[in-house]
Each structure stands twice: as structure tokens, then as C-alpha cells.
Coordinates of N, CA and C in Angstrom, one line a residue:
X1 N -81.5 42.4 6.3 CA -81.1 43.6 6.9 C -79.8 43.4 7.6
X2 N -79.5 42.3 8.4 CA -78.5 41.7 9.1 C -77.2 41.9 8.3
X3 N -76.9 41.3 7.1 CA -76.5 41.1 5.9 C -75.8 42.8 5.9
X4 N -77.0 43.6 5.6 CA -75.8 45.1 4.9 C -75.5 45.5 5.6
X5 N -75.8 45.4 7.4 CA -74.6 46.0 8.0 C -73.6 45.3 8.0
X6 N -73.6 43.9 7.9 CA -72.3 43.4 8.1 C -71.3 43.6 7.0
X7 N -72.4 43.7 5.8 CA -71.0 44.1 4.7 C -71.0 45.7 4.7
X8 N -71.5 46.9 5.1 CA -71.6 48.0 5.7 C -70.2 48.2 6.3
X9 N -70.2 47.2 7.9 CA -68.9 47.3 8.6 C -67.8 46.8 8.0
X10 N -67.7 45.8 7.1 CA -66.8 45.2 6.6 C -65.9 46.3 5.8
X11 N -66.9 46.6 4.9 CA -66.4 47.8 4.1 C -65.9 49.0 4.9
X12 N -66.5 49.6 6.0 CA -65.6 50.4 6.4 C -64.4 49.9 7.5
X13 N -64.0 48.6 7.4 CA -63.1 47.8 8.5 C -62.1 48.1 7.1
X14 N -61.9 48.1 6.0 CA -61.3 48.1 4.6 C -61.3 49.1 5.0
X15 N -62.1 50.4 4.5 CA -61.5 51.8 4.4 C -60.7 52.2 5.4
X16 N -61.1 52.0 6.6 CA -59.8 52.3 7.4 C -58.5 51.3 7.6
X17 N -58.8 50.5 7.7 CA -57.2 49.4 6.9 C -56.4 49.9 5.7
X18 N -57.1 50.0 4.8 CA -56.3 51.3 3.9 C -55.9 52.3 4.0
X19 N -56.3 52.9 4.8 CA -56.1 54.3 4.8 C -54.7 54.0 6.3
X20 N -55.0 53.5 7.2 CA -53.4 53.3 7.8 C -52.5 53.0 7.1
X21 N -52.6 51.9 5.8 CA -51.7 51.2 5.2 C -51.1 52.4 4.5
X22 N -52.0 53.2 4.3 CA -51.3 54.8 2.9 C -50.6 55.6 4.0
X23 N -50.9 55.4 5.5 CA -50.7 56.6 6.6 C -48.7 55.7 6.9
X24 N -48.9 54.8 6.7 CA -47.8 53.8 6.7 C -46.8 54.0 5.8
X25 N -47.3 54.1 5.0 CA -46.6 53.8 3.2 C -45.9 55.8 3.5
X26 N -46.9 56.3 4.1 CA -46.1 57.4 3.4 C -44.9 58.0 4.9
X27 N -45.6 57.1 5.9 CA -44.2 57.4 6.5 C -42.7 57.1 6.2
X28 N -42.7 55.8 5.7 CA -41.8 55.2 5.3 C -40.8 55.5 4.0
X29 N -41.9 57.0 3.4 CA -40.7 57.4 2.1 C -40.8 58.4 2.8
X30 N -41.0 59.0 3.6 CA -40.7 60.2 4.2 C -39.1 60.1 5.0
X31 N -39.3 59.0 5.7 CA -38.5 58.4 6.4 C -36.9 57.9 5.8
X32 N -37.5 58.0 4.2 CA -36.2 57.0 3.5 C -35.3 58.3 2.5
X33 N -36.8 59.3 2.6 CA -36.0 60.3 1.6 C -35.0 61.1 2.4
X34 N -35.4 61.2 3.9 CA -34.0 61.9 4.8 C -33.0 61.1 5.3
X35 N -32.8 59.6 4.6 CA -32.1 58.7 4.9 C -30.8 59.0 4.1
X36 N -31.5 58.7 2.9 CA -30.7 58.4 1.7 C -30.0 59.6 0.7
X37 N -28.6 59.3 0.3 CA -27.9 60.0 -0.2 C -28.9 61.4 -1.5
X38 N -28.3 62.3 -1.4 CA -28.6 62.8 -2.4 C -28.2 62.6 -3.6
X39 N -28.9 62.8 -4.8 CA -27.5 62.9 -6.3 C -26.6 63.7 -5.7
X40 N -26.5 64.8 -6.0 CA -25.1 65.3 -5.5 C -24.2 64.5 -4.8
X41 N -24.4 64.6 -3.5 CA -23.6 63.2 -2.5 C -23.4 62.1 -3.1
X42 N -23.9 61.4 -4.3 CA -23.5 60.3 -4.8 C -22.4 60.2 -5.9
X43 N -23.0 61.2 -6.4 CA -21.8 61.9 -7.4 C -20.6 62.4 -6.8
X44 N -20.2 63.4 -5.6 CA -19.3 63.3 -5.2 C -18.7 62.0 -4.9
X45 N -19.4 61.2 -3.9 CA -18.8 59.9 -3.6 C -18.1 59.0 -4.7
X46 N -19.0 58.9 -5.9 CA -18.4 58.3 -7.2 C -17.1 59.2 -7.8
X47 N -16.8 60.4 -7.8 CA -16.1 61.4 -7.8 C -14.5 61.0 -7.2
X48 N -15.1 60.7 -5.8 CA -13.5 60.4 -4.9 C -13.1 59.1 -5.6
X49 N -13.7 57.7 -5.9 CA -13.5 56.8 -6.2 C -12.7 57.0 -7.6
X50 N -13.0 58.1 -8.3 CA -12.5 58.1 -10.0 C -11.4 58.9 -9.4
X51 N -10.9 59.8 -8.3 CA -9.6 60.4 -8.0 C -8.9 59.3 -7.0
X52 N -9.5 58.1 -6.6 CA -8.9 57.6 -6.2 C -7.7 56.7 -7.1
X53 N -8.7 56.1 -8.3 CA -8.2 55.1 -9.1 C -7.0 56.3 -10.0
X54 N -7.2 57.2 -10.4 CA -6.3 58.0 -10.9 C -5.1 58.2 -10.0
X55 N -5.0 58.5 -8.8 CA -3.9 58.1 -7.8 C -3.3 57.4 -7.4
X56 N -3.9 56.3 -7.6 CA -3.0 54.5 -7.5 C -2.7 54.6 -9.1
X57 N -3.3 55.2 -10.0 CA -2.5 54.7 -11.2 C -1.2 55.4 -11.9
X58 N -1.1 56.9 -11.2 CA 0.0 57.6 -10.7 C 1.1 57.1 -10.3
X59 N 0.9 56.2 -8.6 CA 1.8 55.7 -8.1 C 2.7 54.7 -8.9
X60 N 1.6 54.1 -9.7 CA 1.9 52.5 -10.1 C 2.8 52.9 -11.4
X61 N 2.7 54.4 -12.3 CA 3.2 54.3 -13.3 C 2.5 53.7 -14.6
X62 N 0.7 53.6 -14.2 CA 0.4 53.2 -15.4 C -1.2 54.3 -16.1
X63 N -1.6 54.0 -16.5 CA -2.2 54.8 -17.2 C -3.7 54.6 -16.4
X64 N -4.3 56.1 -16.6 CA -5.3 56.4 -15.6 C -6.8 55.3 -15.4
X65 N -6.9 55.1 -16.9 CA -7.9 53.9 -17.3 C -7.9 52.2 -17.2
X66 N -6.3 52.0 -16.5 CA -6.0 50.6 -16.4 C -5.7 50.4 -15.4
X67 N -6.6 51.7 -14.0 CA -7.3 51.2 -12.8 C -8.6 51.3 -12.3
X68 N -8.7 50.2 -11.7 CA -10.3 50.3 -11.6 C -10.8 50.1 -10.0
X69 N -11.5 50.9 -9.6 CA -11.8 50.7 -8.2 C -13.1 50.3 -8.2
X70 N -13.0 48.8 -7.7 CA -14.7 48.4 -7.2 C -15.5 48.8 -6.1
X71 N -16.6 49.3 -6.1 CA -17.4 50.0 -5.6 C -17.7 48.8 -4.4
X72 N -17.7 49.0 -3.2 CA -18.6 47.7 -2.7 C -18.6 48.1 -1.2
X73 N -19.3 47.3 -0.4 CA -20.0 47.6 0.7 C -21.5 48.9 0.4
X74 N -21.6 49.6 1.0 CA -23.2 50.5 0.8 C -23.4 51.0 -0.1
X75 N -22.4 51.9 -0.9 CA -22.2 52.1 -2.2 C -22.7 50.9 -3.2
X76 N -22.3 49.4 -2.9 CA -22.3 49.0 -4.3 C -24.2 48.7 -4.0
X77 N -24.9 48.4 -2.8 CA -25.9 47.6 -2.4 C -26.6 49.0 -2.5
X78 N -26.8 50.1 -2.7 CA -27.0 51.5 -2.7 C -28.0 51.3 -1.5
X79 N -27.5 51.1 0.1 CA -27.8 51.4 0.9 C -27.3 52.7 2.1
X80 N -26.3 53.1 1.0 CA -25.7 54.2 1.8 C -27.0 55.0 2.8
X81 N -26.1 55.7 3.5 CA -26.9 56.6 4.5 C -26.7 58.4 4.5
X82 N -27.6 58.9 4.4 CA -26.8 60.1 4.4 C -26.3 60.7 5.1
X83 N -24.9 61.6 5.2 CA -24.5 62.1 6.7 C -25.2 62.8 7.7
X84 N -25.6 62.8 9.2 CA -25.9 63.6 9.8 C -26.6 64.8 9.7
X85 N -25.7 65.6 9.0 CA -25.9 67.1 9.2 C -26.9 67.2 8.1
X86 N -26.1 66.4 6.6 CA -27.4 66.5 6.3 C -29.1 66.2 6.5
X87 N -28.9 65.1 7.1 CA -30.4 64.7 7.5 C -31.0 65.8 8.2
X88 N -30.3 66.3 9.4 CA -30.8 67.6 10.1 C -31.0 68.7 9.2
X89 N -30.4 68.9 8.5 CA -30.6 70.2 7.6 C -31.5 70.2 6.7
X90 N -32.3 68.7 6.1 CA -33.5 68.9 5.2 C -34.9 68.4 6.8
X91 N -34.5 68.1 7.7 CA -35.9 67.8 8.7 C -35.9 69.1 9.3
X92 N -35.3 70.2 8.8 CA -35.6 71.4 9.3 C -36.0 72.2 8.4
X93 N -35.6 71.8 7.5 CA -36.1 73.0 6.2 C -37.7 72.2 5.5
X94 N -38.1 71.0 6.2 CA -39.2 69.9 5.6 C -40.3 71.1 6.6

């Protein structure tokens, strides 16, 4: 008799450990989806970089494809952040 309560409590010491762990898990994409860039915002971003390299290759006198701009810091680690206003603008329409 001793026995099924203890695996009784056991099992519900699990169900509620899971159930924080999913209460957890779903904060954390909640948290990441108003973090992180949109497509759009990424695409623009990648955008300025391809009108960048077209402008230095302008200057230089050489042809638009024989410059290349490396992507690097949050961009290249796709840790970017999303701006401000944005964030505010989808935690208000969420």
C-alpha cells in the first residue's frame, strides 16, 4: 500500500515538473519571437548590404559583382535584435 502512494506522488512530482518545463519552454519562444528580426527586417537588412557593395563598386570603378560585403557581427551569428518600436508594436497587438 506504502509503495502506490509513493509511486502515486512520484508520478504527480513528474506531471507537475513537466508541466513548468512546457510553462518555461513556452515562455522563452514567446520571448524570442518579439526579440528577433522579422523576414522582412532581414531582407531589408540584407538589401542595404547588396546597395552597399554596389556603391563601393561604383566608387572603385569596377563592376557591381566583383564586390562583396561580408556579413558579420549579429547578422552573420543571426543574433540580431529587433528594433524597439518594433517589439512594442507586436507586444501590443499580441
Amino acid at each position: 500500500m506504502n509503495s502506490k502512494r509513493t509511486l502515486a506522488k512520484a508520478f504527480m512530482e513528474k506531471v507537475a515538473a513537466d508541466q513548468e518545463a512546457r510553462q518555461w519552454e513556452e515562455l522563452m519562444v514567446q520571448l524570442l519571437s518579439k526579440l528577433e528580426l522579422s523576414e522582412e527586417e532581414r531582407e531589408r537588412a540584407a538589401g542595404h548590404y547588396d546597395t552597399l557593395a554596389k556603391q563601393v563598386a561604383r566608387k572603385l570603378g569596377v563592376g557591381e559583382t566583383d564586390v562583396h560585403i561580408v556579413v558579420q557581427g549579429s547578422m552573420r551569428t543571426q543574433t540580431t535584435v529587433a528594433p524597439r518600436a518594433a517589439r512594442s508594436s507586436t507586444s501590443t497587438s499580441s
